[in-house]
Amino acid sequence: MRLSRFILVGILFGITLYKSEAVSWFRIYEMFHFQSFHMYGIIFSAIAIGIVMVQWIKRRHLRSIEGQEIVFHPKDKSIPRYIIGGFIFGLGWALAGVCPGPMFILMGSGATVLVVFLASAMFGTFAYGLLRKRLPH
Amino acid sequence: MVPEFLIQIVDFISQPWPWYVAGPMIALIMFILLFFGREFGISANFRVMCAADGAGDYADFFKFDWASQGWNLMVALGAMFGGYLAATYFTPVDGQVAHVSQAAITDLQALGFEFEAGKVPLIPDFYRWEALFTLQGFMVIVVGGFLVGFGARYAGGCTSGHAISGMSALQFGSLVAVIGFFLGGLTMVHLIFPLLF
């Protein structure tokens, strides 16, 4: 099954974030208090290497495994949606101590109560879908 | 009988991973997904799950080809399985501990957290079903979940989509979103936590 390769990518992602403690509420707390370099080190090193990879892909016009050129979709030019939406997301990230990736990882590790978080996040997404046309973007 | 070298490999993986291992691994994961012709972004799954549950009847935002996003659900499923493997087979010698700095421990103790022998658990106490009926547990799980789901879609992405994928592609919008994430996070821990903990 062609989709199974994505499960392997997910496993790698899950082990990485769990073993680096990035899934921990306490690590997120520490990050927002600037009390350790750990989380910044993870994010900044991932971005630094990511920038090099993306530039390499663009300059060499690399193709994906399916034969199409790898393209990057430019995001909207708007400021309000990113700053307001980002602010709301940040409130939730710091409060819950998890963002969507770690939520799935911790659910698998045994914190089953996070299915309530998932349901709540889906409800939040649904609420956004309903209100979208009335919100500044 | 398990061969000695396998035990050594498991012990090696079981150590806490430093940032300079985790960061490059995340970049590698993003690269593998790009190579597979996909863009890394976990929170898009919430929209897919809403659409699969019939949310398209209520808002056009959920009328899209969600079935083509099955790959992203597989990434999420794999992440769950990875969490299970890490928690079950790769426990470090000192247990499932968050090795946070002394400054953070002192701060947390002042807030009323109690830690045995100065060890901070990886998973906080309020990630339990019973805790849903306390103010803290309800705020963290239910309100936190809503804000994450609402904010991620409003901003068009979460930590993986904006902070990692978007920033790597030097997208200006992603930089603005990450600034938003931090303004929101700082507001929460500095202005709202004192009322809550």
Coordinates of C-alpha atoms in Angstrom, one line a residue:
Chain A
M1 CA 0.0 0.0 0.0
R2 CA 1.4 3.3 -1.1
L3 CA 0.1 5.1 2.0
S4 CA 2.1 3.0 4.3
R5 CA 5.3 4.9 3.7
F6 CA 3.7 7.9 5.4
I7 CA 3.1 5.8 8.5
L8 CA 6.9 5.3 8.6
V9 CA 7.5 9.0 8.4
G10 CA 5.0 9.5 11.2
I11 CA 6.8 7.0 13.4
L12 CA 10.1 8.7 12.9
F13 CA 8.4 12.0 13.8
G14 CA 6.8 10.6 16.9
I15 CA 9.9 9.0 18.2
T16 CA 11.9 12.2 17.5
L17 CA 9.6 14.6 19.4
Y18 CA 9.0 12.1 22.2
K19 CA 12.7 11.4 22.8
S20 CA 13.7 15.1 22.6
E21 CA 11.0 15.9 25.2
A22 CA 9.4 18.4 22.8
V23 CA 6.0 16.7 23.7
S24 CA 6.3 17.8 27.3
W25 CA 4.1 20.5 28.8
F26 CA 7.0 21.4 31.0
R27 CA 9.4 21.9 28.1
I28 CA 6.9 24.3 26.5
Y29 CA 6.5 26.2 29.8
E30 CA 10.3 26.5 30.0
M31 CA 10.5 27.7 26.4
F32 CA 8.0 30.5 27.0
H33 CA 10.0 31.6 30.0
F34 CA 13.3 31.5 28.1
Q35 CA 14.8 29.2 30.7
S36 CA 16.6 26.8 28.3
F37 CA 18.0 26.8 24.8
H38 CA 16.6 23.3 24.2
M39 CA 13.4 24.0 22.3
Y40 CA 14.9 27.0 20.4
G41 CA 17.8 24.7 19.4
I42 CA 15.4 22.2 18.0
I43 CA 13.3 24.8 16.1
F44 CA 16.2 26.9 14.8
S45 CA 18.4 24.0 13.7
A46 CA 15.4 22.4 11.9
I47 CA 14.8 25.8 10.1
A48 CA 18.4 26.4 9.3
I49 CA 18.8 23.0 7.7
G50 CA 15.4 23.3 6.1
I51 CA 16.3 26.6 4.4
V52 CA 19.4 24.9 2.9
M53 CA 17.3 21.9 1.7
V54 CA 14.6 24.1 0.2
Q55 CA 17.1 26.3 -1.7
W56 CA 18.8 23.2 -3.0
I57 CA 15.5 21.8 -4.2
K58 CA 14.5 25.0 -5.9
R59 CA 17.9 25.6 -7.6
R60 CA 18.2 22.0 -8.8
H61 CA 14.5 21.9 -9.8
L62 CA 14.3 18.5 -8.0
R63 CA 11.5 16.2 -8.7
S64 CA 9.4 14.2 -6.2
I65 CA 9.2 10.5 -6.3
E66 CA 6.1 10.9 -8.4
G67 CA 8.0 12.7 -11.1
Q68 CA 6.6 16.2 -10.6
E69 CA 8.8 19.2 -9.8
I70 CA 8.7 20.0 -6.1
V71 CA 6.8 23.3 -5.7
F72 CA 6.3 25.6 -2.7
H73 CA 2.9 27.2 -2.5
P74 CA 3.3 30.9 -1.6
K75 CA 1.1 31.9 1.5
D76 CA -1.4 34.7 1.4
K77 CA 0.0 38.2 1.6
S78 CA -2.2 39.1 4.5
I79 CA -1.0 40.2 7.9
P80 CA -4.1 40.0 10.2
R81 CA -4.9 36.4 9.6
Y82 CA -1.4 35.3 10.6
I83 CA -1.0 37.6 13.6
I84 CA -4.5 37.1 15.0
G85 CA -4.7 33.4 14.2
G86 CA -1.1 32.9 15.3
F87 CA -1.9 34.7 18.6
I88 CA -4.9 32.4 19.3
F89 CA -2.9 29.3 18.4
G90 CA -0.1 30.5 20.7
L91 CA -2.5 31.0 23.6
G92 CA -3.6 27.4 23.2
W93 CA -0.1 26.0 22.6
A94 CA 1.2 27.4 25.9
L95 CA -2.0 26.5 27.8
A96 CA -2.2 22.9 26.6
G97 CA 1.5 22.4 26.3
V98 CA 1.0 20.5 23.0
C99 CA 0.6 21.5 19.4
P100 CA -1.1 19.2 16.9
G101 CA 1.9 16.8 16.3
P102 CA 2.7 16.1 20.0
M103 CA -1.1 15.7 20.6
F104 CA -1.1 12.6 18.4
I105 CA 2.2 11.4 19.8
L106 CA 1.1 11.6 23.4
M107 CA -2.3 10.0 22.6
G108 CA -0.3 7.0 21.3
S109 CA 2.0 7.0 24.3
G110 CA -0.9 6.5 26.7
A111 CA -2.3 9.9 27.5
T112 CA -5.8 8.9 26.2
V113 CA -7.5 11.9 27.6
L114 CA -6.0 13.9 24.7
V115 CA -8.8 12.5 22.5
V116 CA -10.9 15.2 24.3
F117 CA -8.3 17.7 23.2
L118 CA -8.6 16.3 19.6
A119 CA -12.4 16.6 19.7
S120 CA -12.1 20.1 21.1
A121 CA -9.5 21.1 18.4
M122 CA -11.8 19.7 15.7
F123 CA -14.6 21.8 17.2
G124 CA -12.3 24.8 17.1
T125 CA -11.5 24.1 13.4
F126 CA -15.3 23.7 12.7
A127 CA -16.0 27.0 14.5
Y128 CA -13.4 28.7 12.3
G129 CA -15.0 27.2 9.2
L130 CA -18.4 28.7 10.2
L131 CA -17.0 32.1 11.1
R132 CA -14.4 32.4 8.4
K133 CA -16.2 34.9 6.2
R134 CA -16.8 37.3 9.1
L135 CA -13.2 37.2 10.4
P136 CA -10.6 39.7 9.3
H137 CA -8.0 38.0 7.0
Chain B
M1 CA 17.9 -14.5 23.5
V2 CA 18.4 -10.9 22.2
P3 CA 21.8 -10.2 20.6
E4 CA 24.0 -7.8 22.6
F5 CA 24.3 -5.3 19.8
L6 CA 20.5 -4.9 19.6
I7 CA 20.4 -4.1 23.4
Q8 CA 23.1 -1.5 22.8
I9 CA 21.2 0.1 20.0
V10 CA 18.0 0.3 22.1
D11 CA 20.0 1.8 25.0
F12 CA 21.6 4.3 22.7
I13 CA 18.2 5.5 21.3
S14 CA 16.7 5.5 24.8
Q15 CA 18.9 8.4 26.0
P16 CA 17.3 11.8 26.0
W17 CA 17.8 13.3 22.5
P18 CA 19.6 16.6 22.5
W19 CA 18.4 19.5 20.3
Y20 CA 21.1 19.0 17.7
V21 CA 19.7 15.5 17.0
A22 CA 16.0 16.4 17.1
G23 CA 16.3 19.5 14.9
P24 CA 18.1 17.9 12.0
M25 CA 15.7 14.9 12.2
I26 CA 12.7 17.2 11.9
A27 CA 14.3 18.8 8.8
L28 CA 14.9 15.3 7.4
I29 CA 11.2 14.4 8.0
M30 CA 10.2 17.6 6.1
F31 CA 12.5 16.7 3.3
I32 CA 11.2 13.1 3.0
L33 CA 7.7 14.5 2.7
L34 CA 8.7 17.0 0.1
F35 CA 10.4 14.2 -1.8
F36 CA 7.1 12.3 -1.6
G37 CA 5.4 15.4 -3.1
R38 CA 3.7 16.5 0.1
E39 CA 4.0 19.4 2.5
F40 CA 4.6 18.9 6.2
G41 CA 1.7 20.2 8.2
I42 CA -0.1 18.3 11.0
S43 CA -3.0 20.6 11.9
A44 CA -4.5 20.3 8.4
N45 CA -5.7 16.9 9.6
F46 CA -8.3 18.7 11.8
R47 CA -9.9 20.1 8.7
V48 CA -9.8 16.8 7.0
M49 CA -11.4 15.0 10.0
C50 CA -14.2 17.7 10.1
A51 CA -14.8 17.3 6.4
A52 CA -14.9 13.5 6.7
D53 CA -17.5 13.9 9.4
G54 CA -19.7 15.9 7.1
A55 CA -18.8 19.5 8.1
G56 CA -19.2 20.4 4.4
D57 CA -22.9 20.6 4.9
Y58 CA -22.4 23.6 7.2
A59 CA -19.5 25.6 5.7
D60 CA -17.9 25.7 2.2
F61 CA -14.5 25.7 4.0
F62 CA -15.0 21.9 4.5
K63 CA -16.0 21.2 0.9
F64 CA -12.7 20.1 -0.6
D65 CA -11.1 16.9 -1.8
W66 CA -10.4 15.6 1.7
A67 CA -10.1 12.0 0.6
S68 CA -6.8 13.0 -1.2
Q69 CA -5.4 14.0 2.2
G70 CA -5.3 10.4 3.5
W71 CA -1.5 10.5 3.5
N72 CA -1.6 13.2 6.2
L73 CA -3.8 11.1 8.4
M74 CA -1.3 8.3 7.9
V75 CA 1.5 10.6 9.2
A76 CA -0.7 11.3 12.3
L77 CA -1.4 7.6 12.8
G78 CA 2.4 6.9 12.5
A79 CA 3.1 9.7 15.0
M80 CA 0.8 8.0 17.5
F81 CA 2.5 4.7 16.9
G82 CA 5.9 6.4 17.3
G83 CA 4.8 7.8 20.6
Y84 CA 3.7 4.3 21.7
L85 CA 7.1 2.9 20.7
A86 CA 9.1 5.6 22.4
A87 CA 7.1 5.4 25.6
T88 CA 7.2 1.6 25.7
Y89 CA 10.6 0.6 24.4
F90 CA 12.9 3.6 24.7
T91 CA 12.6 4.7 28.3
P92 CA 15.8 6.4 29.6
V93 CA 17.5 5.1 32.7
D94 CA 16.0 7.8 34.9
G95 CA 12.5 7.2 33.7
Q96 CA 10.1 9.4 31.6
V97 CA 11.5 12.7 32.8
A98 CA 11.5 16.1 31.3
H99 CA 15.1 17.3 31.8
V100 CA 14.2 21.0 32.2
S101 CA 16.5 23.6 33.7
Q102 CA 16.8 24.4 37.4
A103 CA 15.3 27.8 36.7
A104 CA 12.2 26.2 35.3
I105 CA 11.9 23.7 38.2
T106 CA 12.2 26.6 40.8
D107 CA 9.5 28.5 38.9
L108 CA 7.2 25.5 38.7
Q109 CA 7.6 24.7 42.4
A110 CA 6.7 28.3 43.2
L111 CA 3.5 27.9 41.2
G112 CA 2.6 24.9 43.4
F113 CA 3.9 21.9 41.4
E114 CA 5.3 19.2 43.5
F115 CA 8.1 17.0 42.1
E116 CA 9.6 13.9 43.7
A117 CA 13.3 14.1 44.2
G118 CA 13.4 17.2 41.8
K119 CA 12.4 15.1 38.8
V120 CA 9.9 16.7 36.5
P121 CA 7.7 14.1 34.8
L122 CA 7.4 14.2 31.0
I123 CA 3.6 14.1 31.2
P124 CA 1.9 16.5 33.7
D125 CA -0.7 15.3 36.2
F126 CA -3.6 17.1 34.5
Y127 CA -3.4 14.9 31.4
R128 CA -5.7 12.4 33.2
W129 CA -9.4 11.8 32.7
E130 CA -10.3 12.7 36.3
A131 CA -8.5 16.0 35.8
L132 CA -11.1 17.1 33.2
F133 CA -13.4 17.9 36.2
T134 CA -10.9 20.3 37.7
L135 CA -10.5 23.9 36.5
Q136 CA -6.9 23.4 35.4
G137 CA -7.6 20.1 33.6
F138 CA -10.6 21.6 31.8
M139 CA -8.7 24.7 30.7
V140 CA -5.7 22.8 29.5
I141 CA -7.5 20.0 27.6
V142 CA -10.8 21.5 26.5
V143 CA -10.1 25.2 26.2
G144 CA -6.5 24.6 25.0
G145 CA -7.7 22.2 22.3
F146 CA -10.3 24.7 21.0
L147 CA -7.8 27.5 20.8
V148 CA -5.2 25.3 19.0
G149 CA -7.8 24.1 16.5
F150 CA -9.3 27.5 15.9
G151 CA -6.0 29.4 15.8
A152 CA -4.2 26.9 13.6
R153 CA -6.8 27.0 10.9
Y154 CA -7.2 30.8 11.1
A155 CA -3.4 31.2 10.8
G156 CA -3.4 28.5 8.1
G157 CA -0.9 26.3 9.9
C158 CA 0.6 25.2 13.2
T159 CA 4.2 24.6 14.4
S160 CA 5.0 22.1 11.6
G161 CA 3.3 24.0 8.8
H162 CA 4.5 27.5 9.6
A163 CA 7.5 27.3 12.0
I164 CA 9.2 24.5 10.1
S165 CA 7.8 24.2 6.5
G166 CA 7.0 27.9 6.0
M167 CA 10.1 29.4 7.6
S168 CA 12.3 26.9 5.7
A169 CA 10.8 28.2 2.5
L170 CA 11.3 31.8 3.7
Q171 CA 7.6 32.6 3.6
F172 CA 6.9 36.0 5.1
G173 CA 3.4 35.0 6.2
S174 CA 4.9 32.1 8.3
L175 CA 7.3 34.5 10.0
V176 CA 4.3 36.7 11.0
A177 CA 2.4 33.6 12.2
V178 CA 5.4 32.4 14.3
I179 CA 5.6 35.9 15.9
G180 CA 1.8 35.5 16.6
F181 CA 2.5 32.1 18.2
F182 CA 5.0 33.6 20.5
L183 CA 3.0 36.7 21.4
G184 CA 0.1 34.4 22.3
G185 CA 2.3 31.9 24.2
L186 CA 4.0 34.7 26.2
T187 CA 0.6 36.3 27.0
M188 CA -0.6 32.9 28.3
V189 CA 2.3 32.0 30.6
H190 CA 2.9 35.5 31.9
L191 CA -0.5 37.0 32.2
I192 CA -3.0 34.1 32.4
F193 CA -1.0 31.4 34.2
P194 CA -0.7 33.4 37.5
L195 CA -4.6 33.4 37.6
L196 CA -4.8 29.7 36.8
F197 CA -2.1 27.9 38.7

